Amino acid sequence: MAQRDELQQLPGPAGIIEACWENAESGRGQWPQPLVAVIAHPHPLYGGAMDNKVVTTLARMYRRLGVAAVRFNFRGVGASAGSHDQGRGEVEDMLAVVHWAQARAPGSALLLAGYSFGSAIAAAVSERAAARHLALVAPPVDRYPYAPGGDFSCPTTIVLGGVDELVAADAAAAWARQRSRVTGVIVLPKASHFFHGQLVALERELGTAVSAVLSADPS
């Protein structure tokens, strides 16, 4: 039986990138081609890391959908080399992880996800790597550039907390609904920016949305 979680050290633009590959659960999500999701963690300068509870919840969600998941630490976090680069180098870090994941699973389709700061990085990566779906959790759309061309490059689902202390849910939802590639805006009424007590709801609602997108276009 394959080990579920495999810690990895990958070559990256600033040196080693620490990552964790999580195998899809067998018998789940019988998709026509293998799928792999790469997930970006929140801001490194505020304690963000790949073991963040929202990030691990997203990884579990993907596994249960039959999708392999990759979590990783940005430069300067955990065992990853380098230092914080204000988002510029972090985009390159995630691209390196994407390329590694696709080489490990040849022929796999790519899903991207990110939480808070990580959502901005995932959105930027989606402009440079062909993805089947992009999931943005608590995206601070007023602080970072999202969809600089006016829209996203792939089907996108956005999850917002109704009582988020850092992201104004109403304004972010209105912004998202102006983008035609946004296939769903999920507002969890009781969720803060940190999703305390709301991880089950996050996994359930986003998992349903991701499954619907993949089922609508299973190729």
CSV table of C-alpha atoms in Angstrom, one decimal:
chain,number,residue,atom,x,y,z
A,1,MET,CA,0.0,0.0,0.0
A,2,ALA,CA,1.4,3.4,-1.0
A,3,GLN,CA,2.2,5.8,1.9
A,4,ARG,CA,-0.3,8.6,2.0
A,5,ASP,CA,2.0,11.5,2.9
A,6,GLU,CA,5.5,11.8,1.5
A,7,LEU,CA,7.7,14.6,2.6
A,8,GLN,CA,9.9,15.8,-0.2
A,9,GLN,CA,12.7,18.3,-0.8
A,10,LEU,CA,12.5,19.7,-4.3
A,11,PRO,CA,14.9,22.0,-6.2
A,12,GLY,CA,13.6,25.5,-6.3
A,13,PRO,CA,14.7,28.9,-7.6
A,14,ALA,CA,16.0,29.9,-4.1
A,15,GLY,CA,17.2,26.4,-3.2
A,16,ILE,CA,15.4,23.5,-1.6
A,17,ILE,CA,11.6,23.6,-1.3
A,18,GLU,CA,10.0,21.5,1.4
A,19,ALA,CA,6.8,19.8,0.2
A,20,CYS,CA,4.4,17.1,1.1
A,21,TRP,CA,2.8,14.9,-1.5
A,22,GLU,CA,-0.5,13.3,-0.5
A,23,ASN,CA,-1.9,10.4,-2.5
A,24,ALA,CA,-5.5,10.5,-3.6
A,25,GLU,CA,-7.8,8.1,-1.7
A,26,SER,CA,-8.4,5.0,-3.8
A,27,GLY,CA,-11.9,4.4,-5.0
A,28,ARG,CA,-12.8,8.1,-4.9
A,29,GLY,CA,-13.5,10.4,-7.9
A,30,GLN,CA,-13.0,8.1,-10.8
A,31,TRP,CA,-11.8,10.8,-13.2
A,32,PRO,CA,-10.8,10.0,-16.8
A,33,GLN,CA,-7.3,11.3,-16.1
A,34,PRO,CA,-5.2,11.7,-13.0
A,35,LEU,CA,-5.5,15.0,-11.2
A,36,VAL,CA,-3.1,16.8,-8.9
A,37,ALA,CA,-3.8,19.9,-6.7
A,38,VAL,CA,-1.0,22.3,-5.6
A,39,ILE,CA,-2.0,24.3,-2.5
A,40,ALA,CA,-0.4,27.6,-1.4
A,41,HIS,CA,-0.2,28.6,2.3
A,42,PRO,CA,-0.9,32.0,3.9
A,43,HIS,CA,1.6,34.8,4.5
A,44,PRO,CA,5.0,33.6,5.7
A,45,LEU,CA,5.6,36.6,7.8
A,46,TYR,CA,2.5,35.9,9.9
A,47,GLY,CA,3.1,32.3,10.6
A,48,GLY,CA,1.8,30.8,7.3
A,49,ALA,CA,3.1,27.3,6.5
A,50,MET,CA,2.1,24.2,4.8
A,51,ASP,CA,0.8,22.7,8.0
A,52,ASN,CA,-1.8,25.5,8.4
A,53,LYS,CA,-5.1,24.0,9.3
A,54,VAL,CA,-6.9,25.5,6.3
A,55,VAL,CA,-4.2,24.2,4.0
A,56,THR,CA,-4.4,20.7,5.4
A,57,THR,CA,-8.2,20.8,5.2
A,58,LEU,CA,-7.9,21.6,1.5
A,59,ALA,CA,-5.4,18.8,1.0
A,60,ARG,CA,-7.8,16.4,2.7
A,61,MET,CA,-10.7,17.6,0.5
A,62,TYR,CA,-8.8,17.0,-2.6
A,63,ARG,CA,-7.7,13.5,-1.5
A,64,ARG,CA,-11.3,12.6,-0.8
A,65,LEU,CA,-12.2,13.7,-4.3
A,66,GLY,CA,-9.7,11.3,-5.8
A,67,VAL,CA,-7.1,14.1,-6.4
A,68,ALA,CA,-3.4,13.9,-5.3
A,69,ALA,CA,-2.5,17.0,-3.2
A,70,VAL,CA,0.8,18.8,-2.8
A,71,ARG,CA,1.4,21.2,0.1
A,72,PHE,CA,4.7,23.1,0.3
A,73,ASN,CA,6.5,25.8,2.2
A,74,PHE,CA,7.4,29.0,0.5
A,75,ARG,CA,11.0,30.2,0.6
A,76,GLY,CA,12.2,30.9,4.1
A,77,VAL,CA,9.5,28.7,5.8
A,78,GLY,CA,10.3,25.4,7.5
A,79,ALA,CA,13.1,23.6,5.6
A,80,SER,CA,12.6,25.7,2.5
A,81,ALA,CA,15.7,27.8,1.6
A,82,GLY,CA,15.7,31.5,0.9
A,83,SER,CA,13.8,34.4,2.4
A,84,HIS,CA,10.5,36.1,1.9
A,85,ASP,CA,10.3,38.0,-1.5
A,86,GLN,CA,7.0,40.0,-1.2
A,87,GLY,CA,5.2,37.5,-3.5
A,88,ARG,CA,7.5,37.7,-6.5
A,89,GLY,CA,9.8,34.8,-5.6
A,90,GLU,CA,6.8,32.9,-4.1
A,91,VAL,CA,5.2,32.7,-7.5
A,92,GLU,CA,8.4,31.1,-8.8
A,93,ASP,CA,8.4,28.7,-5.9
A,94,MET,CA,4.9,27.5,-6.6
A,95,LEU,CA,5.6,27.2,-10.3
A,96,ALA,CA,8.6,25.0,-9.5
A,97,VAL,CA,6.3,22.8,-7.3
A,98,VAL,CA,3.7,22.6,-10.2
A,99,HIS,CA,6.4,21.5,-12.6
A,100,TRP,CA,7.7,18.9,-10.2
A,101,ALA,CA,4.2,17.6,-9.5
A,102,GLN,CA,3.3,17.2,-13.1
A,103,ALA,CA,6.6,15.4,-13.8
A,104,ARG,CA,5.8,13.0,-11.0
A,105,ALA,CA,2.3,12.4,-12.3
A,106,PRO,CA,2.7,12.5,-16.1
A,107,GLY,CA,-0.5,13.3,-18.0
A,108,SER,CA,-2.2,14.7,-14.9
A,109,ALA,CA,-4.4,17.7,-15.0
A,110,LEU,CA,-3.6,20.6,-12.6
A,111,LEU,CA,-5.8,22.1,-9.9
A,112,LEU,CA,-4.6,25.1,-8.0
A,113,ALA,CA,-5.6,26.4,-4.6
A,114,GLY,CA,-4.5,29.0,-2.1
A,115,TYR,CA,-5.5,30.5,1.2
A,116,SER,CA,-5.3,34.2,2.0
A,117,PHE,CA,-1.8,35.4,0.7
A,118,GLY,CA,-1.5,32.0,-0.9
A,119,SER,CA,-4.6,32.6,-3.0
A,120,ALA,CA,-2.9,35.6,-4.6
A,121,ILE,CA,0.1,33.4,-5.5
A,122,ALA,CA,-2.1,30.6,-6.8
A,123,ALA,CA,-4.0,33.1,-9.0
A,124,ALA,CA,-0.7,34.5,-10.4
A,125,VAL,CA,0.5,30.9,-11.1
A,126,SER,CA,-2.8,30.2,-12.9
A,127,GLU,CA,-1.8,32.8,-15.5
A,128,ARG,CA,1.4,30.9,-16.3
A,129,ALA,CA,0.3,27.2,-15.9
A,130,ALA,CA,-2.7,25.6,-17.5
A,131,ALA,CA,-5.1,24.6,-14.8
A,132,ARG,CA,-8.5,22.9,-14.8
A,133,HIS,CA,-9.7,24.8,-11.7
A,134,LEU,CA,-8.6,27.5,-9.3
A,135,ALA,CA,-9.8,27.7,-5.7
A,136,LEU,CA,-9.3,30.9,-3.8
A,137,VAL,CA,-10.0,30.8,0.0
A,138,ALA,CA,-10.4,34.2,1.8
A,139,PRO,CA,-8.6,36.1,-1.0
A,140,PRO,CA,-7.6,39.7,-0.1
A,141,VAL,CA,-8.6,41.1,-3.5
A,142,ASP,CA,-8.0,44.7,-2.4
A,143,ARG,CA,-4.4,44.0,-1.5
A,144,TYR,CA,-3.0,41.9,-4.3
A,145,PRO,CA,-3.5,41.8,-8.0
A,146,TYR,CA,-6.0,39.1,-9.1
A,147,ALA,CA,-7.0,38.5,-12.7
A,148,PRO,CA,-4.9,41.4,-14.0
A,149,GLY,CA,-6.4,40.9,-17.5
A,150,GLY,CA,-9.8,41.4,-16.1
A,151,ASP,CA,-10.8,37.7,-15.7
A,152,PHE,CA,-9.3,34.5,-14.5
A,153,SER,CA,-7.7,32.0,-17.0
A,154,CYS,CA,-9.7,29.0,-15.8
A,155,PRO,CA,-12.9,28.1,-13.9
A,156,THR,CA,-12.5,29.6,-10.4
A,157,THR,CA,-14.3,29.1,-7.1
A,158,ILE,CA,-14.0,31.7,-4.3
A,159,VAL,CA,-14.7,31.0,-0.7
A,160,LEU,CA,-15.3,33.9,1.7
A,161,GLY,CA,-16.0,34.1,5.4
A,162,GLY,CA,-19.1,36.1,6.4
A,163,VAL,CA,-17.3,37.5,9.5
A,164,ASP,CA,-13.8,37.7,8.0
A,165,GLU,CA,-11.8,40.3,9.9
A,166,LEU,CA,-9.4,41.0,7.0
A,167,VAL,CA,-11.4,40.5,3.9
A,168,ALA,CA,-14.7,42.4,3.4
A,169,ALA,CA,-16.9,39.5,2.2
A,170,ASP,CA,-19.6,41.6,0.5
A,171,ALA,CA,-17.1,43.7,-1.5
A,172,ALA,CA,-15.0,40.6,-2.4
A,173,ALA,CA,-18.1,38.7,-3.5
A,174,ALA,CA,-19.3,41.6,-5.7
A,175,TRP,CA,-15.8,41.9,-7.2
A,176,ALA,CA,-15.8,38.1,-7.9
A,177,ARG,CA,-19.2,38.0,-9.6
A,178,GLN,CA,-18.0,40.5,-12.2
A,179,ARG,CA,-15.5,37.8,-13.5
A,180,SER,CA,-17.1,35.4,-16.0
A,181,ARG,CA,-14.7,32.6,-15.2
A,182,VAL,CA,-15.8,32.6,-11.5
A,183,THR,CA,-18.1,29.6,-11.4
A,184,GLY,CA,-19.0,30.0,-7.8
A,185,VAL,CA,-18.8,32.3,-4.8
A,186,ILE,CA,-19.3,30.5,-1.5
A,187,VAL,CA,-19.9,32.6,1.6
A,188,LEU,CA,-19.8,30.8,4.9
A,189,PRO,CA,-21.8,33.1,7.2
A,190,LYS,CA,-20.1,32.1,10.5
A,191,ALA,CA,-16.5,31.9,9.1
A,192,SER,CA,-13.8,34.3,10.2
A,193,HIS,CA,-10.6,34.7,8.2
A,194,PHE,CA,-9.1,31.8,10.1
A,195,PHE,CA,-12.1,29.5,9.7
A,196,HIS,CA,-12.3,28.6,13.4
A,197,GLY,CA,-14.9,25.9,13.8
A,198,GLN,CA,-15.8,26.1,10.1
A,199,LEU,CA,-13.3,23.7,8.5
A,200,VAL,CA,-15.9,21.0,8.0
A,201,ALA,CA,-18.2,23.5,6.2
A,202,LEU,CA,-15.3,24.7,4.1
A,203,GLU,CA,-14.4,21.2,3.0
A,204,ARG,CA,-18.0,20.2,2.3
A,205,GLU,CA,-19.0,23.3,0.3
A,206,LEU,CA,-15.8,23.8,-1.6
A,207,GLY,CA,-15.5,20.0,-2.3
A,208,THR,CA,-19.0,20.0,-3.8
A,209,ALA,CA,-18.1,23.0,-6.0
A,210,VAL,CA,-14.8,21.4,-7.2
A,211,SER,CA,-16.5,18.1,-7.9
A,212,ALA,CA,-19.2,19.9,-9.9
A,213,VAL,CA,-16.7,21.7,-12.1
A,214,LEU,CA,-14.7,18.5,-12.7
A,215,SER,CA,-17.9,16.5,-13.5
A,216,ALA,CA,-19.0,19.2,-16.0
A,217,ASP,CA,-15.8,18.9,-17.9
A,218,PRO,CA,-14.3,15.5,-17.0
A,219,SER,CA,-11.7,15.4,-19.8
